[in-house]
């Protein structure tokens, strides 16, 4: 169900002008270039950024390096850093409407969803604060009377954090508080299309008491501002979320100086459905999984793998429910599917659909852009008769497009699920625990949901197998991920053994 955009929807909205945060100061880019961001739903300039190039990235890295090598942050007690993170969480909560609005008008995501993401982010900052107090190493008092072994966890150093446009505030919140909790300093580069909420986070962190230089935020394109953050000698670790292509490039850049790399990349997530599943629950989850965030989601449940005996009936029910999904102005609290991030990206989505239809798939629903009078939107789309070898079954479409494949046996469902390069998440739907556990154990994915979809919690690790990434975010080891391990091997008591005989 599409709703036209009211041209006056953003009337009176004043374009926000942002500077970059380097060494505790709000500064302009050295080359004086600016980037204008238009709301993808309304076509109005909503944000203007200073655009960073290599010299700005280098200044930011130098500030982070100084703050790490000589500043107070890594030397503070964990309890003190934790207190500051908790204050930041409170401030985020206090500004959540403003943050949600920025993410909505820059990315096109529905406002009700953006507010939910802010609640999730606040919880993550609080969770990171709790872990910060518990960061500890190990001791070995079992090495004999003459030896004591202590294993320290030390902050790894300067971290480059590079984030994409689909969940601007949530994704930076999956990285930065844990890096800060460990005692690291950071240079953050959000997507140049959705940098507003991350820059507001910079204001919040300064107000919370994070010292100058600990968090630096630059805005700019990947090649100009992001690439130096992946190659610079003074950066110790990179935490990246985005496409698998740029993830690989990042890893290869990092190899020159052997930086630690954490990558959260794409997904083409299978939902395996058996005939004995609660199909009412599944149909709702299928619609949610495919169209949430307009499908611009690494976790999108974009690949249905359904038992042949139920596929026809269940697809009809999914199509029926899909027709009730409200597509329209992201500022309308009832909207479920907002705008597509850019016209170029919409073209990419349409190409995937066209390619599938040309290859023999059927368009059971949608299949084209929605004309809502302005902005760019895509109608919820269902493709049936998709074969495992088609691009639309193997690649990330990143749009509201559901591909339906079928299976005869449990083994076949798992083999289809594992037949692609991605392995971020999966779900299985069945009332038989044997089916659920067989899929849960054999599907190669970082998260497997059973009879549910895309539920998350700060306590649960998130990340991918194979080309969906490296490492895990969230979970109880999330602060440790930003540390180095150091061994202190101590001799105790008088020396009794000599290398040179005496
Ligand atoms: P990218 O991987 O290009 O962008 C992610 C981040 O990396 C952005 O901040 C981007 O900057 C930055 N970047 C781009 N090039 C470089 C570089 N050479 N060095 C360092 N940083 C760089 O994703 P796109 O935005 O182009 O999206 C393309 C596709 O990627 C999508 O269609 C989707 O399939 C997938 N994707 C997956 C995401 C996920 O959550 N796993 C998130 C986003 C995209 P900037 O954009 O400002 O130039």
XYZ file of C-alpha atoms and ligand atoms in Angstrom:
550
model
C 0.000 0.000 0.000
C 1.669 3.245 -1.170
C 0.990 6.701 0.234
C 1.962 9.832 -1.726
C 4.526 12.129 -0.136
C 3.115 15.503 0.874
C 5.375 18.155 -0.699
C 5.104 20.224 2.476
C 6.268 17.337 4.689
C 9.624 19.005 5.383
C 8.575 22.627 4.979
C 10.281 24.722 7.608
C 13.023 22.179 8.262
C 16.256 24.124 8.481
C 19.287 22.478 6.864
C 21.692 21.484 9.653
C 25.304 22.482 9.142
C 27.890 20.189 10.701
C 31.616 20.463 11.253
C 34.032 17.615 11.961
C 35.319 16.714 15.406
C 39.106 16.572 15.620
C 41.038 16.746 18.897
C 38.045 18.125 20.770
C 37.450 20.965 18.280
C 34.698 21.369 15.677
C 36.623 22.159 12.512
C 36.190 22.639 8.761
C 37.842 20.364 6.205
C 41.256 21.564 5.004
C 40.161 21.687 1.375
C 36.993 23.663 2.175
C 34.709 21.205 0.337
C 31.186 20.526 1.580
C 28.773 17.660 1.072
C 25.013 18.278 0.890
C 22.690 15.472 1.872
C 19.191 15.449 0.400
C 16.428 13.556 2.159
C 15.898 10.538 -0.110
C 12.149 10.805 0.498
C 11.656 14.546 0.094
C 14.466 15.767 -2.150
C 15.255 18.630 0.244
C 18.796 19.371 1.514
C 18.666 18.379 5.168
C 22.359 18.317 6.147
C 25.530 20.041 5.035
C 28.875 18.518 6.050
C 32.466 19.542 5.876
C 34.113 17.021 3.590
C 37.344 15.426 4.818
C 40.237 14.420 2.626
C 43.502 12.665 3.451
C 45.069 15.557 5.453
C 41.960 15.746 7.673
C 42.043 11.987 8.227
C 45.744 12.285 9.137
C 45.018 15.087 11.642
C 42.296 12.976 13.222
C 44.574 9.935 13.429
C 47.357 12.047 14.967
C 44.943 13.362 17.606
C 43.748 9.853 18.427
C 47.363 8.630 18.618
C 48.345 11.423 21.044
C 45.274 10.814 23.164
C 46.170 7.137 23.347
C 49.915 7.488 23.933
C 49.893 10.329 26.426
C 46.296 11.139 27.387
C 44.313 10.072 30.436
C 41.718 7.821 28.741
C 43.590 4.480 28.552
C 45.035 5.058 32.028
C 41.734 5.763 33.775
C 40.135 3.175 36.030
C 37.560 1.089 34.206
C 34.965 2.353 36.665
C 35.634 5.927 35.570
C 35.340 5.110 31.848
C 32.195 3.140 32.633
C 30.675 6.138 34.427
C 31.301 8.313 31.361
C 29.748 5.715 29.035
C 26.690 5.561 31.278
C 26.403 9.328 31.161
C 26.661 9.171 27.363
C 23.824 6.601 27.341
C 21.643 8.966 29.380
C 22.422 11.847 27.025
C 21.634 9.702 23.968
C 18.327 8.804 25.571
C 17.623 12.493 26.202
C 18.277 13.348 22.543
C 16.782 10.251 20.973
C 14.025 12.089 19.067
C 16.592 14.396 17.463
C 18.870 11.451 16.607
C 15.981 9.428 15.185
C 14.886 12.388 13.085
C 18.391 12.776 11.621
C 18.651 9.085 10.711
C 15.173 9.202 9.191
C 15.596 12.230 6.974
C 19.097 11.242 5.851
C 18.519 7.524 5.261
C 14.790 7.384 4.469
C 14.027 4.850 7.214
C 10.645 5.103 9.009
C 10.662 7.359 12.058
C 8.999 4.771 14.332
C 11.754 2.304 13.448
C 14.502 4.910 13.954
C 13.206 5.599 17.466
C 13.370 1.866 18.214
C 16.965 1.810 16.993
C 17.833 4.621 19.439
C 16.385 2.572 22.319
C 18.517 -0.354 21.168
C 21.585 1.880 20.984
C 21.052 3.222 24.519
C 20.940 -0.355 25.790
C 24.184 -1.175 23.987
C 25.997 1.827 25.528
C 24.826 0.693 28.980
C 25.883 -2.883 28.310
C 29.321 -1.709 27.161
C 29.617 0.356 30.344
C 28.940 -2.763 32.417
C 31.522 -4.829 30.509
C 34.069 -2.050 30.912
C 34.181 -2.601 34.679
C 34.629 -6.324 34.223
C 37.500 -6.277 31.716
C 40.250 -8.397 33.212
C 43.007 -10.827 32.329
C 44.068 -14.124 33.879
C 46.648 -15.335 36.323
C 48.563 -18.645 36.471
C 49.637 -19.628 39.955
C 50.144 -23.185 38.725
C 53.498 -22.836 36.987
C 55.623 -23.931 39.938
C 56.972 -22.078 42.997
C 59.438 -20.038 40.968
C 56.997 -18.589 38.444
C 53.873 -16.475 38.409
C 52.130 -15.840 35.110
C 49.796 -12.887 34.618
C 47.935 -12.289 31.392
C 46.956 -8.662 30.910
C 44.288 -7.250 28.639
C 45.521 -3.941 27.248
C 43.673 -1.532 24.972
C 44.822 -2.201 21.420
C 45.368 1.490 20.615
C 43.902 3.696 17.881
C 40.846 2.204 16.163
C 39.423 3.289 12.805
C 35.661 2.849 12.815
C 33.995 2.951 9.387
C 30.216 2.639 9.200
C 27.556 2.436 6.459
C 24.299 4.272 5.803
C 21.666 1.676 6.626
C 21.740 1.870 10.462
C 23.885 4.942 11.071
C 23.521 5.329 14.827
C 22.972 1.686 15.739
C 26.080 0.452 13.949
C 28.437 3.046 15.437
C 26.948 2.038 18.797
C 27.896 -1.588 18.146
C 31.544 -0.554 17.919
C 32.498 2.692 19.640
C 31.382 2.121 23.266
C 33.266 -1.194 23.372
C 36.419 0.367 21.913
C 36.128 3.186 24.456
C 35.430 0.748 27.262
C 38.696 -1.047 26.506
C 40.559 2.287 26.723
C 41.091 2.765 22.981
C 40.889 6.029 21.107
C 39.115 6.283 17.768
C 38.665 7.958 14.432
C 35.121 7.440 13.187
C 33.916 7.852 9.605
C 30.211 7.393 9.002
C 28.798 7.147 5.484
C 28.894 10.565 3.864
C 25.124 10.179 3.248
C 24.125 9.665 6.869
C 26.693 11.341 9.105
C 24.377 13.592 11.152
C 23.590 11.326 14.097
C 27.239 10.265 14.475
C 28.286 13.934 14.652
C 25.637 14.590 17.304
C 27.137 11.621 19.151
C 30.415 13.584 19.130
C 28.672 16.445 20.998
C 27.206 13.952 23.445
C 30.550 12.294 24.176
C 32.256 15.600 24.835
C 29.442 16.590 27.196
C 29.698 13.208 28.928
C 33.367 13.867 29.705
C 35.287 11.957 27.026
C 38.624 13.852 26.809
C 39.659 15.714 23.645
C 41.194 13.529 20.949
C 39.730 10.270 22.245
C 36.911 10.300 19.674
C 37.452 12.077 16.368
C 34.718 12.103 13.734
C 35.364 12.919 10.098
C 32.928 12.951 7.186
C 33.908 12.188 3.628
C 33.844 9.659 0.853
C 35.365 6.235 1.258
C 38.323 6.764 -1.077
C 39.122 10.271 0.283
C 38.551 9.952 4.008
C 38.087 6.218 4.648
C 41.049 4.766 2.772
C 43.726 6.644 4.812
C 42.088 5.284 7.946
C 42.786 1.759 6.679
C 46.395 2.278 5.631
C 47.892 4.687 8.179
C 50.804 3.386 10.213
C 49.451 4.842 13.474
C 46.141 2.977 13.359
C 46.173 -0.323 15.275
C 42.776 -1.776 14.426
C 39.938 -1.287 11.952
C 36.314 -2.011 12.713
C 34.322 -1.865 9.473
C 30.707 -2.495 8.511
C 29.672 -2.309 4.864
C 29.935 -4.191 1.606
C 32.009 -7.331 1.196
C 33.917 -5.653 -1.658
C 35.101 -2.747 0.509
C 35.598 -5.158 3.418
C 38.105 -7.117 1.328
C 39.824 -3.919 0.249
C 40.034 -2.844 3.895
C 41.620 -6.151 4.877
C 44.141 -5.920 2.114
C 44.997 -2.304 3.060
C 45.350 -3.379 6.682
C 47.762 -6.144 5.705
C 50.497 -3.609 4.892
C 50.873 -2.794 8.597
C 49.207 -5.937 9.995
C 46.354 -4.149 11.734
C 43.732 -6.165 13.504
C 40.544 -6.150 11.405
C 36.944 -6.667 12.438
C 34.502 -6.876 9.519
C 30.712 -7.021 9.502
C 29.744 -7.471 5.855
C 26.894 -8.614 3.683
C 24.357 -11.380 4.025
C 21.905 -13.374 1.932
C 20.106 -14.980 4.777
C 18.088 -18.168 4.303
C 14.789 -18.741 6.072
C 14.087 -22.481 5.969
C 10.418 -23.361 6.443
C 8.999 -26.824 7.141
C 5.327 -27.755 6.686
C 4.822 -28.220 10.454
C 5.789 -24.614 11.286
C 3.460 -22.057 12.855
C 2.750 -20.521 9.459
C 0.838 -17.502 10.827
C 3.930 -16.490 12.769
C 6.173 -17.264 9.827
C 4.183 -15.234 7.274
C 4.416 -12.150 9.487
C 8.148 -12.737 10.065
C 8.745 -13.251 6.339
C 7.169 -9.884 5.547
C 9.083 -8.183 8.357
C 12.360 -9.874 7.387
C 12.105 -8.910 3.743
C 10.887 -5.321 3.989
C 12.287 -4.043 7.310
C 14.486 -1.002 6.575
C 13.292 -1.364 2.947
C 15.413 -4.515 2.774
C 18.559 -2.391 3.132
C 19.732 -4.648 5.900
C 22.603 -7.134 6.089
C 20.288 -9.397 8.094
C 17.380 -9.227 5.655
C 15.575 -12.557 5.349
C 15.747 -12.227 1.605
C 16.042 -15.922 0.710
C 13.033 -18.091 1.557
C 13.747 -21.794 1.257
C 10.355 -23.461 1.613
C 9.197 -27.046 1.558
C 7.595 -27.678 -1.854
C 4.341 -28.896 -0.325
C 3.529 -25.506 1.246
C 5.308 -23.029 -1.006
C 2.348 -22.044 -3.246
C -0.074 -21.448 -0.400
C 2.403 -19.680 1.884
C 3.654 -17.390 -0.881
C 0.037 -16.327 -1.567
C -0.362 -15.479 2.097
C 2.918 -13.528 2.158
C 1.846 -11.615 -0.961
C -1.520 -10.801 0.588
C 0.079 -9.457 3.762
C 2.725 -7.587 1.744
C -0.012 -5.587 0.024
C -0.926 -4.126 3.436
C 2.606 -2.948 4.196
C 2.581 0.844 4.143
C 5.185 2.338 1.831
C 5.563 6.080 2.059
C 6.807 9.114 3.933
C 9.348 7.987 6.529
C 8.089 10.783 8.783
C 4.613 9.228 8.961
C 4.509 7.084 12.121
C 2.468 4.440 10.254
C 5.014 3.921 7.482
C 6.740 0.539 7.445
C 8.835 0.921 4.271
C 10.470 4.292 3.648
C 12.682 5.637 0.892
C 15.599 3.930 -0.852
C 18.934 5.529 0.038
C 19.753 6.875 -3.451
C 18.485 6.848 -7.018
C 21.579 4.880 -8.012
C 20.814 2.213 -5.430
C 17.176 2.010 -6.565
C 18.479 1.353 -10.089
C 20.607 -1.500 -8.734
C 17.575 -3.085 -7.030
C 15.489 -2.810 -10.208
C 18.306 -4.419 -12.203
C 18.342 -7.437 -9.891
C 14.585 -7.886 -10.349
C 14.861 -7.503 -14.123
C 17.762 -9.965 -14.248
C 15.772 -12.557 -12.256
C 12.709 -12.153 -14.512
C 14.892 -12.458 -17.625
C 16.399 -15.623 -16.139
C 12.984 -17.287 -15.697
C 11.808 -16.219 -12.221
C 8.245 -14.919 -11.852
C 7.392 -11.595 -10.269
C 4.594 -12.588 -7.911
C 4.295 -9.105 -6.413
C 5.647 -5.609 -7.093
C 8.826 -5.557 -9.104
C 9.040 -1.839 -9.790
C 9.799 1.497 -8.249
C 6.857 3.223 -6.555
C 6.028 6.725 -7.761
C 5.042 8.679 -4.670
C 5.413 12.085 -6.268
C 8.955 12.677 -5.012
C 11.949 10.793 -3.635
C 12.769 7.183 -4.528
C 10.805 4.180 -3.331
C 10.536 0.505 -4.212
C 7.405 -1.601 -3.979
C 7.566 -4.776 -1.870
C 8.545 -7.464 -4.342
C 8.272 -11.253 -4.342
C 10.090 -13.414 -6.866
C 9.091 -17.069 -7.210
C 10.702 -19.844 -9.202
C 14.112 -18.534 -8.189
C 16.925 -21.035 -8.773
C 19.881 -21.296 -6.385
C 22.333 -20.245 -9.113
C 20.577 -16.948 -9.954
C 22.247 -13.685 -8.868
C 19.124 -12.700 -6.939
C 19.504 -15.878 -4.839
C 23.222 -15.411 -4.165
C 23.917 -11.674 -3.958
C 22.808 -8.946 -1.599
C 20.014 -6.981 -3.327
C 19.647 -4.598 -0.389
C 16.070 -3.743 -1.301
C 12.562 -4.999 -0.389
C 12.844 -8.066 -2.588
C 12.060 -11.592 -1.454
C 13.331 -14.586 -3.428
C 11.512 -17.885 -3.009
C 13.280 -21.211 -3.493
C 11.937 -24.660 -2.632
C 13.222 -27.964 -1.204
C 12.115 -31.578 -0.815
C 14.294 -32.808 2.061
C 16.092 -31.446 5.121
C 19.467 -32.210 3.536
C 18.510 -30.315 0.390
C 17.359 -27.258 2.389
C 20.705 -27.100 4.214
C 22.654 -27.634 1.041
C 20.833 -24.716 -0.671
C 21.315 -22.540 2.428
C 25.070 -23.237 2.455
C 25.565 -22.947 -1.291
C 26.530 -19.262 -1.334
C 29.513 -17.250 -0.102
C 27.668 -15.412 2.677
C 26.988 -16.730 6.182
C 25.639 -13.936 8.345
C 22.354 -15.285 9.675
C 19.612 -17.824 9.003
C 16.299 -18.916 10.439
C 14.463 -22.186 10.675
C 10.728 -22.618 11.148
C 9.373 -25.939 12.401
C 7.541 -27.304 15.429
C 9.922 -30.271 15.386
C 13.041 -29.550 17.457
C 15.013 -32.120 15.445
C 14.521 -30.013 12.305
C 15.397 -26.819 14.176
C 18.555 -28.243 15.718
C 19.675 -29.939 12.503
C 19.483 -26.611 10.685
C 20.909 -24.736 13.676
C 23.956 -26.983 13.782
C 24.582 -27.448 10.071
C 23.887 -24.040 8.532
C 27.061 -22.006 8.284
C 25.940 -18.681 9.732
C 26.831 -16.526 12.728
C 23.241 -16.413 14.042
C 20.444 -18.930 13.570
C 16.975 -17.889 14.696
C 14.533 -20.664 15.528
C 10.835 -19.897 15.045
C 11.596 -16.189 15.178
C 13.465 -13.678 13.082
C 15.892 -10.799 13.616
C 15.489 -10.635 17.387
C 18.613 -9.246 18.986
C 20.102 -8.513 22.379
C 23.257 -6.720 23.449
C 24.346 -9.930 25.205
C 24.321 -12.017 21.998
C 27.349 -11.960 19.668
C 26.681 -10.902 16.094
C 28.794 -11.444 12.984
C 29.320 -13.659 10.007
C 30.895 -16.853 8.706
C 32.840 -16.851 5.446
C 32.443 -13.699 3.324
C 29.969 -12.144 5.754
C 32.817 -10.996 7.927
C 35.473 -11.569 10.524
C 35.019 -11.391 14.276
C 31.914 -10.755 16.349
C 30.313 -7.638 17.753
C 28.258 -7.373 20.959
C 28.225 -10.176 23.521
C 30.392 -10.480 26.608
C 33.688 -10.477 24.703
C 32.916 -7.240 22.840
C 35.248 -5.069 24.945
C 37.996 -7.731 24.832
C 37.882 -7.553 21.028
C 39.507 -4.129 21.287
C 42.443 -5.371 23.398
C 45.840 -6.953 23.002
C 46.918 -9.796 25.266
C 50.177 -9.281 27.157
C 51.921 -11.979 29.151
C 53.850 -11.060 32.298
C 56.072 -14.004 33.151
C 57.591 -13.380 36.581
C 60.374 -15.187 38.367
C 59.748 -15.570 42.093
C 62.435 -16.184 44.761
C 66.177 -16.880 44.473
C 67.460 -18.175 41.125
C 68.272 -21.872 41.221
C 68.819 -22.765 37.559
C 71.654 -21.318 35.435
C 72.145 -21.411 31.676
C 75.898 -21.345 31.953
C 76.927 -24.085 34.370
C 78.709 -22.806 37.480
P 30.401 0.508 1.201
O 31.017 -0.735 1.667
O 30.983 1.206 0.028
O 30.361 1.604 2.378
C 30.547 1.342 3.770
C 31.475 2.388 4.375
O 32.781 2.230 3.824
C 31.068 3.828 4.089
O 31.390 4.654 5.192
C 31.928 4.163 2.897
O 32.115 5.547 2.710
C 33.229 3.466 3.285
N 34.138 3.220 2.179
C 33.864 3.091 0.863
N 34.998 2.885 0.167
C 36.012 2.871 1.058
C 37.432 2.711 0.960
N 38.028 2.535 -0.209
N 38.153 2.743 2.089
C 37.566 2.926 3.290
N 36.246 3.120 3.442
C 35.470 3.073 2.346
O 28.880 0.224 0.960
P 27.908 1.057 0.017
O 27.415 2.172 0.790
O 28.528 1.420 -1.307
O 26.813 -0.025 -0.277
C 27.037 -0.962 -1.322
C 26.459 -2.306 -0.962
O 27.098 -2.793 0.195
C 25.000 -2.306 -0.615
O 24.199 -2.352 -1.745
C 24.906 -3.538 0.225
O 24.805 -4.654 -0.606
C 26.223 -3.563 0.962
N 26.143 -2.971 2.319
C 26.157 -3.789 3.383
C 26.013 -3.261 4.647
C 25.957 -4.105 5.858
O 25.345 -3.731 6.842
N 26.617 -5.248 5.872
C 25.857 -1.839 4.881
C 25.924 -1.039 3.674
C 26.068 -1.616 2.459
P 31.108 6.428 1.799
O 29.869 5.621 1.582
O 30.871 7.639 2.592
O 31.828 6.672 0.531
